[in-house]
Amino acid sequence: MALLDKFSDDDLSYVATHRKASLFTRDVENSRDVLTERIGGKRLLILGGAGSIGASTLRELLKFRPHAVHVVDIGENPLAELTRDLRSQADIVLPPDLRFLPIDFGGPAMQRHLRDEPAYDHILHFAAHKHVRSEKDVPSLLQMLDTNVLKLDRFLRWLPLYGHEGAEIFAVSTDKAANPSSFMGASKRLMEHVLFDAGTQGATRRSTRFANVAFSNGSLPQAFLFRLARRQPLAAPDGSRRFFVSLRESGEICLLAACAAPAGHIAFPNLDPATNLRPLLEIAEGVLAHYGLKPAYYEDEAAAIRGVEADLARGHYPLIVTPLDTGGEKPYEEFVGAGESAAGIGLAELSGIPYAAYPVDLPAVIEELAALRDDVARDVTKRDVQQQLLRVVPGFRHAESERHLDQRA
C-alpha cells in the first residue's frame, strides 16, 4: 500500500491548524439569514474558481442556492475535475445555471463573455500567482504582476462597459501584503489598491488577508505528501513560522468576507501569533508522526536522497532542515501592516482593516508596469520593478538573497 492510501488531506489539516473543527462555523451559522438574502437567487461569477480556495468557497456558496454560477479558470484540467466532482456529490444542490469556462479572466474571451451575459450580482476573484518563488527572475516577476495586478485592473474597467457596474466584488489578498518583504506580497498589496480604486464608481469592494491553507494545491504541506508518496526527502526551513487554516476554513473565510463583512474592508482571521503561528519544521515533523515515522534530520540534500530506504527500514524518514536564506522569505506572518488599524466587523472570528490608503500615483504606476511588461526590447531589472512598487507600497522592503526557492528540494 502506498503511504498516501491510508489518509485523506482533510484528515491531516489538524497537523497544521491544531483544530479538529472549523473556527468559523459559528460565524457562518450566525450569518445564515444575511448570507441567504445576499446569495440566494443571485448571479455569481467566480474567477480562478478551480484552485483550492476558489473551489472551497464555491462549495460554501452553493449551500445558499444562487441561481447562476459561472466558474472561470485558465487551468483546463482542474476545472474539468471540479465539474466532475460537483456533479458527483449527492449532498450538493447545483444551481439552474452552472457553467465552467476555461478562459483567461484578463483576455478577450472574458471581455466577450461579459458582453454577452446579463449583469452579475457578485464577482469573486481568486486567480493569482501566490508563490514567492515566482519572483526568481524578471520574466517570472512580470508574469506575476500581470496576473495579480494588471489583468485585474483591466477586468474591472470592463465591468461598466458591459453593464456589470453594480456587481459587488471580492478579491483574495494575502497576509504577505502586510509589510511585504517579497515582490509577491507587494503585488498583492498593489492588487488591494486596484480593487479599492477610488475612481471606480457603482460597486462595493471587499477583500481578505488570511493564512496558508493547509495541504492546498501548491502548498509546502501538500509537497510533504508528494515527497512521501514518491519516496523522496521532505525539506522545511528552520525558523519560519506560518498561520494555517484548513481548506474548509478558507472557503468559510471568503464566504463571510465577501457576503457578510462591511464593504470597504479587508477581513482577516483572529489568529493569535503566540499560539497559532506554527513552525514549518514542526508541520513536517507532524506529518511524519501522522504516518508513524520519526524524522531523520539532514542538512545535505544528496545525503538525504541516498538515505531514504535505510531510514524507512528503521521507521524514520529524511527531513532536510534548510536555512531561511532565500529571496523574499519572511520569518513570520502578520495581517495588519504599518499605518493600518484593525476593527471589529460584527463577526466573532474575523476582524477588518478599513481601506483608506488609495495612492495618488496608482494610475501612473499601473501604466509604467504595463510598459515594463510589454516592451520586450527594453532591459528590465528587478530594481526597475521595485522602484515602481515603492511609489504605491512605501513599506515594501524586499528580503534580498542570491538564493531562490527553485534551488531547494
PDB file of N, CA, C and O in Angstrom, residues 272-321:
ATOM      1  N   ASP A 272      -4.089  34.165  16.959  1.00  0.00           N
ATOM      2  CA  ASP A 272      -3.151  34.695  17.943  1.00  0.00           C
ATOM      3  C   ASP A 272      -1.724  34.283  17.577  1.00  0.00           C
ATOM      4  O   ASP A 272      -1.422  33.088  17.502  1.00  0.00           O
ATOM      5  N   PRO A 273      -0.839  35.241  17.326  1.00  0.00           N
ATOM      6  CA  PRO A 273       0.547  34.870  16.984  1.00  0.00           C
ATOM      7  C   PRO A 273       1.205  33.983  18.034  1.00  0.00           C
ATOM      8  O   PRO A 273       2.027  33.129  17.695  1.00  0.00           O
ATOM      9  N   ALA A 274       0.855  34.172  19.298  1.00  0.00           N
ATOM     10  CA  ALA A 274       1.507  33.399  20.364  1.00  0.00           C
ATOM     11  C   ALA A 274       1.158  31.920  20.293  1.00  0.00           C
ATOM     12  O   ALA A 274       1.969  31.064  20.677  1.00  0.00           O
ATOM     13  N   THR A 275      -0.037  31.602  19.811  1.00  0.00           N
ATOM     14  CA  THR A 275      -0.480  30.201  19.812  1.00  0.00           C
ATOM     15  C   THR A 275      -0.728  29.631  18.423  1.00  0.00           C
ATOM     16  O   THR A 275      -0.721  28.412  18.261  1.00  0.00           O
ATOM     17  N   ASN A 276      -0.936  30.485  17.410  1.00  0.00           N
ATOM     18  CA  ASN A 276      -1.325  29.992  16.091  1.00  0.00           C
ATOM     19  C   ASN A 276      -0.237  30.073  15.029  1.00  0.00           C
ATOM     20  O   ASN A 276      -0.401  29.505  13.944  1.00  0.00           O
ATOM     21  N   LEU A 277       0.857  30.788  15.307  1.00  0.00           N
ATOM     22  CA  LEU A 277       1.980  30.768  14.365  1.00  0.00           C
ATOM     23  C   LEU A 277       2.736  29.454  14.545  1.00  0.00           C
ATOM     24  O   LEU A 277       3.284  29.181  15.608  1.00  0.00           O
ATOM     25  N   ARG A 278       2.751  28.626  13.499  1.00  0.00           N
ATOM     26  CA  ARG A 278       3.326  27.297  13.614  1.00  0.00           C
ATOM     27  C   ARG A 278       4.625  27.188  12.820  1.00  0.00           C
ATOM     28  O   ARG A 278       4.665  27.537  11.636  1.00  0.00           O
ATOM     29  N   PRO A 279       5.696  26.683  13.406  1.00  0.00           N
ATOM     30  CA  PRO A 279       6.939  26.467  12.657  1.00  0.00           C
ATOM     31  C   PRO A 279       6.726  25.451  11.538  1.00  0.00           C
ATOM     32  O   PRO A 279       6.122  24.381  11.746  1.00  0.00           O
ATOM     33  N   LEU A 280       7.216  25.778  10.352  1.00  0.00           N
ATOM     34  CA  LEU A 280       7.069  24.855   9.223  1.00  0.00           C
ATOM     35  C   LEU A 280       7.794  23.539   9.490  1.00  0.00           C
ATOM     36  O   LEU A 280       7.342  22.469   9.050  1.00  0.00           O
ATOM     37  N   LEU A 281       8.896  23.601  10.199  1.00  0.00           N
ATOM     38  CA  LEU A 281       9.610  22.368  10.541  1.00  0.00           C
ATOM     39  C   LEU A 281       8.742  21.477  11.421  1.00  0.00           C
ATOM     40  O   LEU A 281       8.727  20.249  11.263  1.00  0.00           O
ATOM     41  N   GLU A 282       7.979  22.084  12.309  1.00  0.00           N
ATOM     42  CA  GLU A 282       7.076  21.320  13.175  1.00  0.00           C
ATOM     43  C   GLU A 282       5.958  20.655  12.370  1.00  0.00           C
ATOM     44  O   GLU A 282       5.524  19.545  12.684  1.00  0.00           O
ATOM     45  N   ILE A 283       5.486  21.336  11.301  1.00  0.00           N
ATOM     46  CA  ILE A 283       4.448  20.743  10.437  1.00  0.00           C
ATOM     47  C   ILE A 283       5.000  19.487   9.763  1.00  0.00           C
ATOM     48  O   ILE A 283       4.337  18.454   9.703  1.00  0.00           O
ATOM     49  N   ALA A 284       6.233  19.576   9.263  1.00  0.00           N
ATOM     50  CA  ALA A 284       6.851  18.405   8.626  1.00  0.00           C
ATOM     51  C   ALA A 284       6.978  17.254   9.617  1.00  0.00           C
ATOM     52  O   ALA A 284       6.687  16.091   9.286  1.00  0.00           O
ATOM     53  N   GLU A 285       7.390  17.555  10.824  1.00  0.00           N
ATOM     54  CA  GLU A 285       7.507  16.523  11.859  1.00  0.00           C
ATOM     55  C   GLU A 285       6.138  15.923  12.175  1.00  0.00           C
ATOM     56  O   GLU A 285       6.017  14.705  12.385  1.00  0.00           O
ATOM     57  N   GLY A 286       5.091  16.760  12.191  1.00  0.00           N
ATOM     58  CA  GLY A 286       3.749  16.268  12.466  1.00  0.00           C
ATOM     59  C   GLY A 286       3.215  15.367  11.377  1.00  0.00           C
ATOM     60  O   GLY A 286       2.517  14.378  11.650  1.00  0.00           O
ATOM     61  N   VAL A 287       3.518  15.697  10.120  1.00  0.00           N
ATOM     62  CA  VAL A 287       3.101  14.829   9.004  1.00  0.00           C
ATOM     63  C   VAL A 287       3.775  13.465   9.133  1.00  0.00           C
ATOM     64  O   VAL A 287       3.125  12.414   8.978  1.00  0.00           O
ATOM     65  N   LEU A 288       5.052  13.455   9.422  1.00  0.00           N
ATOM     66  CA  LEU A 288       5.749  12.177   9.589  1.00  0.00           C
ATOM     67  C   LEU A 288       5.149  11.376  10.748  1.00  0.00           C
ATOM     68  O   LEU A 288       4.917  10.163  10.625  1.00  0.00           O
ATOM     69  N   ALA A 289       4.872  12.042  11.856  1.00  0.00           N
ATOM     70  CA  ALA A 289       4.274  11.351  13.003  1.00  0.00           C
ATOM     71  C   ALA A 289       2.907  10.778  12.649  1.00  0.00           C
ATOM     72  O   ALA A 289       2.541   9.702  13.121  1.00  0.00           O
ATOM     73  N   HIS A 290       2.156  11.487  11.815  1.00  0.00           N
ATOM     74  CA  HIS A 290       0.843  11.013  11.377  1.00  0.00           C
ATOM     75  C   HIS A 290       0.949   9.665  10.665  1.00  0.00           C
ATOM     76  O   HIS A 290       0.050   8.830  10.749  1.00  0.00           O
ATOM     77  N   TYR A 291       2.059   9.467   9.968  1.00  0.00           N
ATOM     78  CA  TYR A 291       2.274   8.207   9.259  1.00  0.00           C
ATOM     79  C   TYR A 291       3.149   7.233  10.044  1.00  0.00           C
ATOM     80  O   TYR A 291       3.640   6.246   9.497  1.00  0.00           O
ATOM     81  N   GLY A 292       3.351   7.496  11.327  1.00  0.00           N
ATOM     82  CA  GLY A 292       4.104   6.589  12.171  1.00  0.00           C
ATOM     83  C   GLY A 292       5.593   6.615  11.933  1.00  0.00           C
ATOM     84  O   GLY A 292       6.289   5.623  12.203  1.00  0.00           O
ATOM     85  N   LEU A 293       6.108   7.738  11.447  1.00  0.00           N
ATOM     86  CA  LEU A 293       7.530   7.861  11.142  1.00  0.00           C
ATOM     87  C   LEU A 293       8.183   8.918  12.021  1.00  0.00           C
ATOM     88  O   LEU A 293       7.536   9.874  12.447  1.00  0.00           O
ATOM     89  N   LYS A 294       9.476   8.756  12.272  1.00  0.00           N
ATOM     90  CA  LYS A 294      10.256   9.741  13.009  1.00  0.00           C
ATOM     91  C   LYS A 294      11.209  10.445  12.045  1.00  0.00           C
ATOM     92  O   LYS A 294      11.715   9.823  11.104  1.00  0.00           O
ATOM     93  N   PRO A 295      11.459  11.733  12.256  1.00  0.00           N
ATOM     94  CA  PRO A 295      12.358  12.442  11.336  1.00  0.00           C
ATOM     95  C   PRO A 295      13.815  12.035  11.524  1.00  0.00           C
ATOM     96  O   PRO A 295      14.284  11.830  12.647  1.00  0.00           O
ATOM     97  N   ALA A 296      14.501  11.896  10.406  1.00  0.00           N
ATOM     98  CA  ALA A 296      15.959  11.773  10.404  1.00  0.00           C
ATOM     99  C   ALA A 296      16.480  13.065   9.784  1.00  0.00           C
ATOM    100  O   ALA A 296      16.280  13.299   8.592  1.00  0.00           O
ATOM    101  N   TYR A 297      17.094  13.904  10.582  1.00  0.00           N
ATOM    102  CA  TYR A 297      17.430  15.255  10.146  1.00  0.00           C
ATOM    103  C   TYR A 297      18.699  15.266   9.289  1.00  0.00           C
ATOM    104  O   TYR A 297      19.681  14.595   9.593  1.00  0.00           O
ATOM    105  N   TYR A 298      18.646  16.057   8.230  1.00  0.00           N
ATOM    106  CA  TYR A 298      19.787  16.220   7.321  1.00  0.00           C
ATOM    107  C   TYR A 298      19.962  17.705   7.007  1.00  0.00           C
ATOM    108  O   TYR A 298      18.999  18.474   7.020  1.00  0.00           O
ATOM    109  N   GLU A 299      21.188  18.077   6.679  1.00  0.00           N
ATOM    110  CA  GLU A 299      21.466  19.382   6.099  1.00  0.00           C
ATOM    111  C   GLU A 299      21.867  19.244   4.638  1.00  0.00           C
ATOM    112  O   GLU A 299      21.667  20.165   3.849  1.00  0.00           O
ATOM    113  N   ASP A 300      22.414  18.091   4.273  1.00  0.00           N
ATOM    114  CA  ASP A 300      22.892  17.855   2.914  1.00  0.00           C
ATOM    115  C   ASP A 300      21.801  17.154   2.093  1.00  0.00           C
ATOM    116  O   ASP A 300      21.330  16.063   2.454  1.00  0.00           O
ATOM    117  N   GLU A 301      21.405  17.769   0.990  1.00  0.00           N
ATOM    118  CA  GLU A 301      20.310  17.234   0.167  1.00  0.00           C
ATOM    119  C   GLU A 301      20.667  15.886  -0.443  1.00  0.00           C
ATOM    120  O   GLU A 301      19.851  14.951  -0.443  1.00  0.00           O
ATOM    121  N   ALA A 302      21.882  15.750  -0.987  1.00  0.00           N
ATOM    122  CA  ALA A 302      22.289  14.495  -1.624  1.00  0.00           C
ATOM    123  C   ALA A 302      22.305  13.347  -0.617  1.00  0.00           C
ATOM    124  O   ALA A 302      21.872  12.222  -0.922  1.00  0.00           O
ATOM    125  N   ALA A 303      22.786  13.601   0.596  1.00  0.00           N
ATOM    126  CA  ALA A 303      22.814  12.561   1.625  1.00  0.00           C
ATOM    127  C   ALA A 303      21.396  12.144   2.008  1.00  0.00           C
ATOM    128  O   ALA A 303      21.132  10.954   2.247  1.00  0.00           O
ATOM    129  N   ALA A 304      20.490  13.085   2.069  1.00  0.00           N
ATOM    130  CA  ALA A 304      19.102  12.761   2.411  1.00  0.00           C
ATOM    131  C   ALA A 304      18.464  11.892   1.344  1.00  0.00           C
ATOM    132  O   ALA A 304      17.734  10.939   1.650  1.00  0.00           O
ATOM    133  N   ILE A 305      18.749  12.186   0.074  1.00  0.00           N
ATOM    134  CA  ILE A 305      18.198  11.372  -1.021  1.00  0.00           C
ATOM    135  C   ILE A 305      18.711   9.941  -0.932  1.00  0.00           C
ATOM    136  O   ILE A 305      17.952   8.982  -1.089  1.00  0.00           O
ATOM    137  N   ARG A 306      20.003   9.807  -0.645  1.00  0.00           N
ATOM    138  CA  ARG A 306      20.581   8.462  -0.538  1.00  0.00           C
ATOM    139  C   ARG A 306      20.042   7.711   0.672  1.00  0.00           C
ATOM    140  O   ARG A 306      20.007   6.481   0.685  1.00  0.00           O
ATOM    141  N   GLY A 307      19.595   8.438   1.704  1.00  0.00           N
ATOM    142  CA  GLY A 307      19.231   7.789   2.957  1.00  0.00           C
ATOM    143  C   GLY A 307      17.798   7.334   3.080  1.00  0.00           C
ATOM    144  O   GLY A 307      17.421   6.757   4.112  1.00  0.00           O
ATOM    145  N   VAL A 308      16.976   7.533   2.056  1.00  0.00           N
ATOM    146  CA  VAL A 308      15.540   7.256   2.179  1.00  0.00           C
ATOM    147  C   VAL A 308      15.259   5.822   2.606  1.00  0.00           C
ATOM    148  O   VAL A 308      14.574   5.564   3.610  1.00  0.00           O
ATOM    149  N   GLU A 309      15.753   4.868   1.857  1.00  0.00           N
ATOM    150  CA  GLU A 309      15.392   3.470   2.113  1.00  0.00           C
ATOM    151  C   GLU A 309      15.945   2.977   3.456  1.00  0.00           C
ATOM    152  O   GLU A 309      15.252   2.271   4.211  1.00  0.00           O
ATOM    153  N   ALA A 310      17.172   3.347   3.765  1.00  0.00           N
ATOM    154  CA  ALA A 310      17.756   2.921   5.039  1.00  0.00           C
ATOM    155  C   ALA A 310      17.006   3.541   6.213  1.00  0.00           C
ATOM    156  O   ALA A 310      16.750   2.871   7.234  1.00  0.00           O
ATOM    157  N   ASP A 311      16.619   4.797   6.097  1.00  0.00           N
ATOM    158  CA  ASP A 311      15.867   5.445   7.177  1.00  0.00           C
ATOM    159  C   ASP A 311      14.489   4.809   7.342  1.00  0.00           C
ATOM    160  O   ASP A 311      14.021   4.579   8.464  1.00  0.00           O
ATOM    161  N   LEU A 312      13.826   4.515   6.202  1.00  0.00           N
ATOM    162  CA  LEU A 312      12.500   3.886   6.264  1.00  0.00           C
ATOM    163  C   LEU A 312      12.573   2.527   6.958  1.00  0.00           C
ATOM    164  O   LEU A 312      11.659   2.147   7.700  1.00  0.00           O
ATOM    165  N   ALA A 313      13.636   1.806   6.718  1.00  0.00           N
ATOM    166  CA  ALA A 313      13.770   0.468   7.296  1.00  0.00           C
ATOM    167  C   ALA A 313      13.800   0.497   8.821  1.00  0.00           C
ATOM    168  O   ALA A 313      13.461  -0.491   9.474  1.00  0.00           O
ATOM    169  N   ARG A 314      14.177   1.638   9.396  1.00  0.00           N
ATOM    170  CA  ARG A 314      14.204   1.746  10.854  1.00  0.00           C
ATOM    171  C   ARG A 314      13.101   2.669  11.388  1.00  0.00           C
ATOM    172  O   ARG A 314      13.174   3.147  12.518  1.00  0.00           O
ATOM    173  N   GLY A 315      12.085   2.918  10.553  1.00  0.00           N
ATOM    174  CA  GLY A 315      10.943   3.715  10.992  1.00  0.00           C
ATOM    175  C   GLY A 315      11.181   5.212  10.990  1.00  0.00           C
ATOM    176  O   GLY A 315      10.450   5.962  11.642  1.00  0.00           O
ATOM    177  N   HIS A 316      12.192   5.669  10.271  1.00  0.00           N
ATOM    178  CA  HIS A 316      12.497   7.095  10.167  1.00  0.00           C
ATOM    179  C   HIS A 316      12.297   7.567   8.726  1.00  0.00           C
ATOM    180  O   HIS A 316      12.035   6.756   7.824  1.00  0.00           O
ATOM    181  N   TYR A 317      12.441   8.883   8.525  1.00  0.00           N
ATOM    182  CA  TYR A 317      12.319   9.422   7.172  1.00  0.00           C
ATOM    183  C   TYR A 317      13.171  10.681   7.080  1.00  0.00           C
ATOM    184  O   TYR A 317      13.196  11.496   8.008  1.00  0.00           O
ATOM    185  N   PRO A 318      13.884  10.870   5.945  1.00  0.00           N
ATOM    186  CA  PRO A 318      14.770  12.033   5.821  1.00  0.00           C
ATOM    187  C   PRO A 318      13.994  13.357   5.822  1.00  0.00           C
ATOM    188  O   PRO A 318      13.005  13.519   5.103  1.00  0.00           O
ATOM    189  N   LEU A 319      14.462  14.293   6.635  1.00  0.00           N
ATOM    190  CA  LEU A 319      13.902  15.638   6.696  1.00  0.00           C
ATOM    191  C   LEU A 319      15.071  16.622   6.608  1.00  0.00           C
ATOM    192  O   LEU A 319      15.889  16.719   7.520  1.00  0.00           O
ATOM    193  N   ILE A 320      15.135  17.339   5.483  1.00  0.00           N
ATOM    194  CA  ILE A 320      16.208  18.302   5.261  1.00  0.00           C
ATOM    195  C   ILE A 320      15.828  19.613   5.937  1.00  0.00           C
ATOM    196  O   ILE A 320      14.788  20.194   5.646  1.00  0.00           O
ATOM    197  N   VAL A 321      16.663  20.068   6.820  1.00  0.00           N
ATOM    198  CA  VAL A 321      16.446  21.345   7.509  1.00  0.00           C
ATOM    199  C   VAL A 321      17.265  22.401   6.777  1.00  0.00           C
ATOM    200  O   VAL A 321      18.498  22.342   6.746  1.00  0.00           O
TER     201      VAL A 321
END
